[in-house]
CSV table of C-alpha atoms and ligand atoms in Angstrom, one decimal:
chain,number,residue,atom,x,y,z
A,1,MET,CA,-16.8,16.8,36.2
A,2,GLN,CA,-14.0,15.1,34.5
A,3,THR,CA,-11.8,17.5,32.5
A,4,PHE,CA,-9.8,16.7,29.4
A,5,SER,CA,-6.5,18.2,28.7
A,6,ASP,CA,-5.4,19.7,25.4
A,7,LEU,CA,-4.4,17.1,22.8
A,8,ASP,CA,-0.6,16.7,23.1
A,9,THR,CA,0.8,14.0,20.9
A,10,PRO,CA,4.5,13.3,20.9
A,11,SER,CA,6.5,14.0,17.7
A,12,ARG,CA,7.4,10.4,17.0
A,13,ILE,CA,9.9,9.3,14.4
A,14,LEU,CA,7.7,6.6,12.7
A,15,LEU,CA,10.0,3.9,11.3
A,16,GLY,CA,7.5,1.0,11.5
A,17,PRO,CA,5.3,-0.6,8.8
A,18,GLY,CA,2.9,2.3,8.8
A,19,PRO,CA,1.7,4.9,9.3
A,20,SER,CA,4.9,6.7,8.3
A,21,MET,CA,5.4,10.4,9.0
A,22,ALA,CA,3.2,12.9,7.3
A,23,HIS,CA,5.0,15.7,5.5
A,24,PRO,CA,4.5,19.1,7.2
A,25,ARG,CA,3.0,20.5,4.0
A,26,VAL,CA,0.5,17.7,4.0
A,27,LEU,CA,-0.6,18.4,7.6
A,28,ARG,CA,-0.8,22.1,6.7
A,29,ALA,CA,-3.1,21.3,3.7
A,30,MET,CA,-5.4,19.4,6.0
A,31,ALA,CA,-6.0,22.5,8.1
A,32,GLN,CA,-7.6,24.4,5.1
A,33,PRO,CA,-11.2,25.3,5.6
A,34,LEU,CA,-13.8,22.7,4.3
A,35,VAL,CA,-15.7,23.2,1.0
A,36,GLY,CA,-18.7,21.1,0.0
A,37,HIS,CA,-18.1,17.8,-1.8
A,38,LEU,CA,-19.7,19.2,-4.9
A,39,ASP,CA,-18.2,22.7,-4.7
A,40,PRO,CA,-16.6,23.6,-8.1
A,41,LYS,CA,-13.2,24.1,-6.2
A,42,PHE,CA,-13.5,20.5,-4.9
A,43,LEU,CA,-14.3,19.1,-8.3
A,44,GLU,CA,-11.2,20.8,-9.6
A,45,LEU,CA,-9.2,19.3,-6.9
A,46,MET,CA,-10.6,15.8,-7.6
A,47,ALA,CA,-9.5,16.1,-11.2
A,48,GLU,CA,-6.0,17.2,-10.1
A,49,ILE,CA,-5.8,14.2,-7.7
A,50,GLN,CA,-6.8,11.8,-10.5
A,51,THR,CA,-4.2,13.3,-12.9
A,52,MET,CA,-1.4,13.0,-10.3
A,53,LEU,CA,-2.5,9.5,-9.3
A,54,ARG,CA,-2.3,8.3,-12.9
A,55,LEU,CA,1.2,9.7,-13.0
A,56,VAL,CA,2.3,7.9,-9.8
A,57,PHE,CA,0.6,4.6,-10.9
A,58,GLN,CA,2.2,5.1,-14.4
A,59,THR,CA,-1.2,4.4,-16.0
A,60,GLU,CA,-3.6,5.9,-18.4
A,61,ASN,CA,-6.6,4.2,-16.7
A,62,GLU,CA,-9.5,6.6,-16.5
A,63,LEU,CA,-10.9,4.9,-13.4
A,64,THR,CA,-8.1,6.0,-11.1
A,65,ILE,CA,-9.4,7.3,-7.8
A,66,PRO,CA,-8.9,7.5,-4.1
A,67,MET,CA,-11.3,5.3,-2.2
A,68,SER,CA,-12.5,6.5,1.2
A,69,GLY,CA,-10.9,4.5,3.9
A,70,THR,CA,-7.4,3.1,4.6
A,71,GLY,CA,-5.6,0.7,2.4
A,72,SER,CA,-7.9,-2.1,3.4
A,73,ALA,CA,-10.8,-0.3,1.9
A,74,ALA,CA,-9.4,-0.2,-1.7
A,75,MET,CA,-8.2,-3.8,-1.0
A,76,GLU,CA,-11.7,-4.9,-0.3
A,77,ALA,CA,-13.0,-2.8,-3.3
A,78,SER,CA,-10.5,-4.6,-5.5
A,79,VAL,CA,-12.1,-7.9,-4.5
A,80,CYS,CA,-15.8,-7.2,-4.0
A,81,ASN,CA,-16.3,-5.4,-7.3
A,82,PHE,CA,-14.8,-8.2,-9.5
A,83,ILE,CA,-15.9,-11.3,-7.6
A,84,GLU,CA,-19.3,-12.9,-8.0
A,85,PRO,CA,-20.2,-16.0,-6.0
A,86,GLY,CA,-18.4,-19.1,-7.5
A,87,ASP,CA,-15.7,-17.1,-9.4
A,88,GLU,CA,-12.2,-18.5,-9.1
A,89,ILE,CA,-9.3,-16.4,-7.8
A,90,ILE,CA,-5.7,-17.5,-7.6
A,91,ILE,CA,-4.0,-15.7,-4.7
A,92,GLY,CA,-0.2,-15.7,-4.0
A,93,VAL,CA,0.2,-16.2,-0.3
A,94,ASN,CA,3.8,-15.5,0.9
A,95,GLY,CA,2.9,-13.2,3.8
A,96,TYR,CA,0.2,-11.7,5.9
A,97,PHE,CA,-1.5,-9.6,3.2
A,98,GLY,CA,-1.9,-12.5,0.8
A,99,GLU,CA,-3.8,-14.2,3.7
A,100,ARG,CA,-6.0,-11.2,4.1
A,101,LEU,CA,-6.9,-11.2,0.4
A,102,CYS,CA,-7.9,-14.8,0.7
A,103,ASP,CA,-10.1,-13.9,3.7
A,104,MET,CA,-11.8,-11.1,1.8
A,105,ALA,CA,-12.3,-13.1,-1.4
A,106,GLY,CA,-13.8,-16.0,0.5
A,107,ARG,CA,-16.3,-13.7,2.2
A,108,TYR,CA,-17.6,-12.6,-1.2
A,109,GLY,CA,-18.1,-16.2,-2.3
A,110,ALA,CA,-15.0,-16.7,-4.4
A,111,VAL,CA,-13.4,-20.1,-4.9
A,112,VAL,CA,-10.0,-19.2,-3.5
A,113,ARG,CA,-7.1,-21.1,-4.9
A,114,ARG,CA,-3.9,-20.4,-2.9
A,115,ILE,CA,-0.4,-20.7,-4.2
A,116,GLU,CA,2.0,-20.6,-1.3
A,117,LYS,CA,5.6,-19.7,-0.8
A,118,PRO,CA,7.5,-19.4,2.5
A,119,TRP,CA,7.3,-15.9,4.0
A,120,GLY,CA,10.0,-13.7,2.5
A,121,GLN,CA,10.2,-15.5,-0.9
A,122,VAL,CA,8.5,-14.4,-4.1
A,123,PHE,CA,6.6,-16.1,-7.0
A,124,THR,CA,8.1,-16.8,-10.5
A,125,PRO,CA,5.9,-16.4,-13.6
A,126,ALA,CA,6.3,-20.2,-14.1
A,127,GLU,CA,4.7,-20.9,-10.7
A,128,VAL,CA,1.7,-18.7,-11.5
A,129,GLU,CA,1.4,-20.1,-15.0
A,130,ALA,CA,1.4,-23.7,-13.7
A,131,GLU,CA,-1.6,-22.9,-11.5
A,132,LEU,CA,-3.4,-21.2,-14.5
A,133,GLN,CA,-2.7,-24.3,-16.7
A,134,GLN,CA,-4.3,-26.5,-14.1
A,135,LYS,CA,-7.5,-24.6,-14.5
A,136,PRO,CA,-8.4,-21.0,-15.6
A,137,ALA,CA,-9.4,-18.4,-13.1
A,138,LYS,CA,-11.1,-15.0,-13.2
A,139,ILE,CA,-8.4,-13.2,-11.2
A,140,VAL,CA,-4.7,-13.7,-10.3
A,141,ALA,CA,-3.8,-11.7,-7.2
A,142,LEU,CA,-0.3,-10.9,-6.0
A,143,VAL,CA,1.1,-8.7,-3.3
A,144,HIS,CA,3.8,-6.4,-4.9
A,145,ALA,CA,5.3,-5.2,-1.6
A,146,GLU,CA,4.7,-7.6,1.3
A,147,THR,CA,5.0,-5.4,4.4
A,148,SER,CA,4.9,-8.5,6.7
A,149,THR,CA,8.1,-10.0,5.1
A,150,GLY,CA,10.0,-7.2,3.4
A,151,ALA,CA,9.9,-9.0,-0.1
A,152,LEU,CA,9.3,-7.2,-3.4
A,153,GLN,CA,7.4,-9.4,-5.9
A,154,PRO,CA,8.8,-8.9,-9.5
A,155,MET,CA,5.8,-8.1,-11.8
A,156,GLU,CA,7.4,-8.3,-15.3
A,157,GLY,CA,5.4,-10.7,-17.5
A,158,MET,CA,2.7,-11.3,-14.9
A,159,GLY,CA,0.0,-9.3,-16.7
A,160,GLN,CA,0.7,-10.9,-20.1
A,161,LEU,CA,0.6,-14.3,-18.4
A,162,ALA,CA,-2.8,-13.7,-16.7
A,163,HIS,CA,-4.2,-12.3,-19.9
A,164,GLN,CA,-3.1,-15.3,-22.0
A,165,HIS,CA,-5.2,-17.4,-19.7
A,166,GLY,CA,-8.1,-15.0,-19.7
A,167,ALA,CA,-7.6,-13.8,-16.1
A,168,LEU,CA,-7.3,-10.3,-14.7
A,169,LEU,CA,-4.2,-9.3,-12.7
A,170,LEU,CA,-4.8,-7.7,-9.3
A,171,ILE,CA,-1.9,-6.3,-7.2
A,172,ASP,CA,-1.4,-4.8,-3.8
A,173,THR,CA,0.8,-1.7,-4.0
A,174,VAL,CA,0.1,-0.3,-0.5
A,175,THR,CA,3.8,-0.3,0.5
A,176,SER,CA,5.3,0.2,-3.0
A,177,LEU,CA,3.4,3.2,-4.5
A,178,GLY,CA,5.6,6.3,-4.2
A,179,GLY,CA,8.6,4.2,-2.9
A,180,VAL,CA,9.5,1.8,-5.7
A,181,PRO,CA,8.5,1.7,-9.3
A,182,VAL,CA,4.8,0.7,-9.9
A,183,LYS,CA,4.2,0.4,-13.7
A,184,ILE,CA,0.6,-0.5,-14.0
A,185,ASP,CA,0.3,-0.2,-17.8
A,186,GLU,CA,3.7,-1.6,-18.7
A,187,TRP,CA,3.1,-4.7,-16.5
A,188,GLY,CA,-0.5,-5.2,-17.7
A,189,VAL,CA,-2.0,-4.8,-14.2
A,190,ASP,CA,-5.8,-4.6,-14.3
A,191,ILE,CA,-6.6,-3.8,-10.7
A,192,ALA,CA,-4.2,-2.2,-8.2
A,193,TYR,CA,-4.8,-0.6,-4.8
A,194,SER,CA,-2.6,1.3,-2.4
A,195,GLY,CA,-2.9,3.5,0.7
A,196,THR,CA,-2.0,7.0,1.7
A,197,GLN,CA,-0.1,6.2,4.9
A,198,LYS,CA,2.9,4.3,3.6
A,199,CYS,CA,5.2,5.8,1.0
A,200,LEU,CA,3.0,8.8,0.2
A,201,SER,CA,3.8,10.8,3.4
A,202,CYS,CA,0.2,11.3,4.2
A,203,PRO,CA,-2.0,10.2,7.1
A,204,PRO,CA,-4.1,7.0,6.8
A,205,GLY,CA,-7.6,7.6,5.4
A,206,LEU,CA,-7.7,7.3,1.7
A,207,SER,CA,-6.7,4.4,-0.6
A,208,PRO,CA,-5.7,5.0,-4.3
A,209,LEU,CA,-7.2,2.5,-6.7
A,210,THR,CA,-6.7,2.1,-10.5
A,211,ILE,CA,-8.8,-0.1,-12.8
A,212,SER,CA,-7.9,-1.0,-16.4
A,213,PRO,CA,-10.5,-0.7,-19.2
A,214,ARG,CA,-10.5,-4.6,-19.3
A,215,ALA,CA,-11.4,-4.9,-15.7
A,216,ARG,CA,-14.0,-2.1,-16.0
A,217,GLU,CA,-15.8,-4.1,-18.6
A,218,VAL,CA,-15.8,-7.1,-16.3
A,219,LEU,CA,-17.3,-4.8,-13.6
A,220,HIS,CA,-20.0,-3.6,-16.0
A,221,ARG,CA,-20.9,-7.2,-17.1
A,222,ARG,CA,-21.6,-8.4,-13.6
A,223,LYS,CA,-24.8,-10.4,-13.2
A,224,SER,CA,-25.2,-9.6,-9.5
A,225,PRO,CA,-25.0,-6.3,-7.7
A,226,VAL,CA,-21.7,-5.6,-5.9
A,227,LYS,CA,-22.2,-7.0,-2.4
A,228,ASN,CA,-20.6,-4.1,-0.6
A,229,TRP,CA,-22.7,-0.8,-0.9
A,230,TYR,CA,-20.0,1.6,0.3
A,231,LEU,CA,-17.3,0.3,-2.0
A,232,ASP,CA,-19.5,-0.3,-5.1
A,233,LEU,CA,-17.5,1.1,-8.0
A,234,THR,CA,-20.5,1.1,-10.3
A,235,MET,CA,-21.9,3.9,-8.2
A,236,ILE,CA,-18.6,5.6,-7.1
A,237,GLU,CA,-17.4,5.9,-10.8
A,238,ARG,CA,-20.4,8.2,-11.3
A,239,TYR,CA,-19.1,10.6,-8.6
A,240,TRP,CA,-15.5,10.6,-9.9
A,241,GLY,CA,-16.4,10.3,-13.6
A,242,THR,CA,-16.6,13.1,-16.1
A,243,GLY,CA,-20.4,13.3,-16.4
A,244,THR,CA,-22.8,14.8,-13.9
A,245,ARG,CA,-21.4,14.1,-10.4
A,246,MET,CA,-23.8,11.8,-8.6
A,247,TYR,CA,-23.7,11.9,-4.8
A,248,HIS,CA,-22.8,8.5,-3.3
A,249,HIS,CA,-21.1,9.3,0.0
A,250,THR,CA,-19.5,12.5,1.3
A,251,ALA,CA,-15.9,12.5,0.2
A,252,PRO,CA,-13.5,13.0,3.1
A,253,ILE,CA,-12.7,16.5,2.2
A,254,SER,CA,-9.6,17.2,4.4
A,255,MET,CA,-8.0,13.8,3.5
A,256,ASN,CA,-8.4,14.8,-0.2
A,257,TYR,CA,-6.5,18.1,0.5
A,258,ALA,CA,-3.8,15.9,2.2
A,259,LEU,CA,-3.6,13.5,-0.7
A,260,ARG,CA,-3.4,16.3,-3.2
A,261,GLU,CA,-0.4,17.9,-1.4
A,262,ALA,CA,1.2,14.5,-0.9
A,263,LEU,CA,1.0,13.8,-4.7
A,264,ARG,CA,2.2,17.2,-5.5
A,265,LEU,CA,5.3,16.4,-3.4
A,266,VAL,CA,5.8,13.3,-5.4
A,267,VAL,CA,5.6,15.1,-8.6
A,268,GLU,CA,8.0,17.8,-7.4
A,269,GLU,CA,10.6,15.3,-6.3
A,270,GLY,CA,10.2,13.2,-9.5
A,271,LEU,CA,9.4,9.5,-9.5
A,272,GLU,CA,12.9,8.4,-10.3
A,273,SER,CA,14.6,10.6,-7.7
A,274,ARG,CA,12.0,9.4,-5.1
A,275,PHE,CA,12.7,5.7,-5.9
A,276,ALA,CA,16.5,6.4,-5.7
A,277,ARG,CA,16.1,8.1,-2.3
A,278,HIS,CA,14.2,5.1,-0.9
A,279,ARG,CA,16.8,2.8,-2.3
A,280,ARG,CA,19.8,4.8,-1.1
A,281,LEU,CA,18.5,5.1,2.4
A,282,ALA,CA,17.5,1.5,2.6
A,283,GLU,CA,21.0,0.5,1.6
A,284,MET,CA,22.4,2.8,4.3
A,285,LEU,CA,20.1,1.0,6.8
A,286,TRP,CA,21.0,-2.5,5.6
A,287,ASN,CA,24.7,-1.8,5.8
A,288,GLY,CA,24.3,-0.2,9.3
A,289,LEU,CA,22.3,-3.1,10.5
A,290,GLU,CA,24.7,-5.7,9.1
A,291,SER,CA,27.6,-3.9,11.0
A,292,LEU,CA,25.5,-4.3,14.2
A,293,GLY,CA,25.3,-8.0,13.6
A,294,PHE,CA,21.9,-8.4,12.0
A,295,GLU,CA,21.2,-10.5,8.9
A,296,MET,CA,18.4,-9.5,6.6
A,297,HIS,CA,15.5,-12.0,6.2
A,298,VAL,CA,15.1,-11.4,2.5
A,299,PRO,CA,17.9,-11.9,0.0
A,300,ALA,CA,19.2,-8.7,-1.6
A,301,GLU,CA,17.7,-9.3,-5.0
A,302,HIS,CA,14.1,-9.4,-3.7
A,303,ARG,CA,14.5,-6.9,-0.8
A,304,LEU,CA,12.0,-4.1,-0.5
A,305,PRO,CA,13.6,-0.7,0.2
A,306,PRO,CA,10.6,0.8,2.1
A,307,LEU,CA,10.4,-2.1,4.6
A,308,THR,CA,13.3,-4.0,6.0
A,309,THR,CA,13.1,-7.1,8.1
A,310,PRO,CA,16.4,-7.8,10.0
A,311,ARG,CA,16.5,-11.2,11.6
A,312,LEU,CA,16.8,-11.0,15.4
A,313,PRO,CA,20.2,-12.4,16.5
A,314,ALA,CA,20.1,-15.6,18.4
A,315,GLY,CA,20.1,-15.0,22.1
A,316,LEU,CA,18.3,-11.6,21.9
A,317,GLU,CA,15.5,-12.2,24.3
A,318,ASN,CA,14.4,-8.7,25.1
A,319,GLU,CA,13.5,-7.6,21.6
A,320,ALA,CA,10.2,-6.1,22.8
A,321,GLN,CA,12.0,-4.2,25.5
A,322,ILE,CA,14.5,-2.8,23.1
A,323,ARG,CA,11.6,-1.5,20.9
A,324,ARG,CA,10.0,0.0,24.0
A,325,GLN,CA,13.2,1.8,24.9
A,326,LEU,CA,13.5,3.0,21.3
A,327,LEU,CA,10.1,4.6,21.8
A,328,ASP,CA,10.5,5.9,25.3
A,329,ILE,CA,14.1,7.2,25.1
A,330,TYR,CA,14.5,8.1,21.4
A,331,ASN,CA,11.0,8.6,20.3
A,332,ILE,CA,11.4,6.1,17.5
A,333,GLU,CA,8.8,3.5,16.5
A,334,ILE,CA,9.7,0.3,14.8
A,335,ALA,CA,7.6,-2.9,14.8
A,336,GLY,CA,8.0,-6.6,15.7
A,337,GLY,CA,7.4,-9.4,13.4
A,338,LEU,CA,3.9,-10.3,12.2
A,339,GLY,CA,2.3,-13.7,12.0
A,340,GLN,CA,4.8,-16.5,11.5
A,341,LEU,CA,7.7,-14.1,11.6
A,342,GLY,CA,6.7,-12.9,15.1
A,343,GLY,CA,9.7,-13.0,17.4
A,344,GLN,CA,12.0,-13.6,14.4
A,345,VAL,CA,12.4,-10.3,12.7
A,346,TRP,CA,11.8,-6.6,13.2
A,347,ARG,CA,10.0,-4.5,10.7
A,348,ILE,CA,11.7,-1.2,9.9
A,349,GLY,CA,10.0,1.2,7.5
A,350,LEU,CA,11.7,3.9,5.5
A,351,MET,CA,8.7,5.3,3.7
A,352,GLY,CA,8.0,8.7,2.2
A,353,TYR,CA,8.8,11.5,4.6
A,354,SER,CA,10.2,9.0,7.1
A,355,ALA,CA,12.9,8.1,4.6
A,356,ARG,CA,15.5,10.6,5.5
A,357,PRO,CA,19.2,10.2,6.4
A,358,GLU,CA,18.9,11.7,9.8
A,359,ASN,CA,16.3,9.1,10.8
A,360,VAL,CA,18.5,6.2,9.6
A,361,LEU,CA,21.5,7.5,11.5
A,362,LEU,CA,19.5,8.1,14.7
A,363,LEU,CA,18.0,4.6,14.6
A,364,LEU,CA,21.3,3.0,14.0
A,365,SER,CA,23.0,4.9,16.8
A,366,ALA,CA,20.1,4.3,19.2
A,367,LEU,CA,20.3,0.6,18.4
A,368,LYS,CA,24.0,0.5,19.0
A,369,GLU,CA,23.4,2.2,22.4
A,370,LEU,CA,20.7,-0.2,23.4
A,371,MET,CA,22.1,-3.5,22.4
B,1,PLP,C1,-0.8,-1.6,5.3
B,1,PLP,C2,-1.1,-2.6,4.2
B,1,PLP,C3,-2.4,-2.8,3.9
B,1,PLP,C4,-3.6,-2.3,4.6
B,1,PLP,O1,-3.6,-0.9,4.7
B,1,PLP,P1,-4.4,-0.2,6.0
B,1,PLP,O2,-4.1,1.2,5.7
B,1,PLP,O3,-3.7,-0.8,7.2
B,1,PLP,O4,-5.8,-0.6,5.9
B,1,PLP,C5,-2.6,-3.7,2.8
B,1,PLP,N1,-1.6,-4.3,2.2
B,1,PLP,C6,-0.3,-4.1,2.5
B,1,PLP,C7,0.8,-4.8,1.8
B,1,PLP,C8,0.0,-3.2,3.6
B,1,PLP,O5,1.3,-3.0,3.9
């Protein structure tokens, strides 16, 4: 008989594009005994999660919930609940996740209208408006924090613009929520999704989602049923709503414990101090990388603190080997470039509990040693 040893995972320092390190308090919360998904104690916890999620999303949206599944689950929910076959959606494609949105929207029968920018650049309101003036659309979708490029998309004015043209604004905040300001109500965002595994210091497994009253009306006016049963918000809103809780699927209990603790940590730290911490440590990383001879792929004004993309210096042929040594010798994970930036950049994440000065110093000294 084959035997299996005790699970023994290394304590990695996770400085890649996700997952980032889970806070010890979050891991502890996950070890709590299970309760039923309709237990009064669990219902209480659900309400607390919703209250704290609204705080972190800076919104009053009633329909603010964690979807079951990783970031891609809430991403797909953001598309499948609002798209009916033939609906037009304008998607900003300036990285890998814009591409994924196009893929998802196409599968639900949307007419996808791409606006494109080179990877690492961002869209101006004028560029979005030009496309809306060509022809109206039901949804405008933008990636707030493009983890494949390290660019932060400015959102000021985008909601108003979309609304003037009768469209909903959908944004991806997977790598921004809890790391940089996400102002759902102030920006006029109608649909926003995130994930637990990036700046929230929590393992992958749930994906926060917030829906404006305007978008909720669009959802309720659908002519056809949502094409994805598991992600159908018309059913899920009855489980997370204020009325009688209707069973839809069993909530991932332990992941909700984890998210509650992760959100409590955000509230304790305070949003502003948390954003300042992410920025301070990113600047420390940028300066350190520059003194090692790296140039950053994204200009400073649009650079994303939680995810840095240093360009690989010319002549550096063993980049994968250096990453392997970082892992084997120093226990540090960073990632290579994705898609068209493959072989051109590294992706270094400083998200949530990973964003600590000791990690930045260790990475910089390890890189100095290896290069
Ligand atoms: C990580 C990520 C996702 C997908 O999240 P998963 O947890 O991998 O499913 C979506 N969008 C962006 C911008 C991301 O960084």
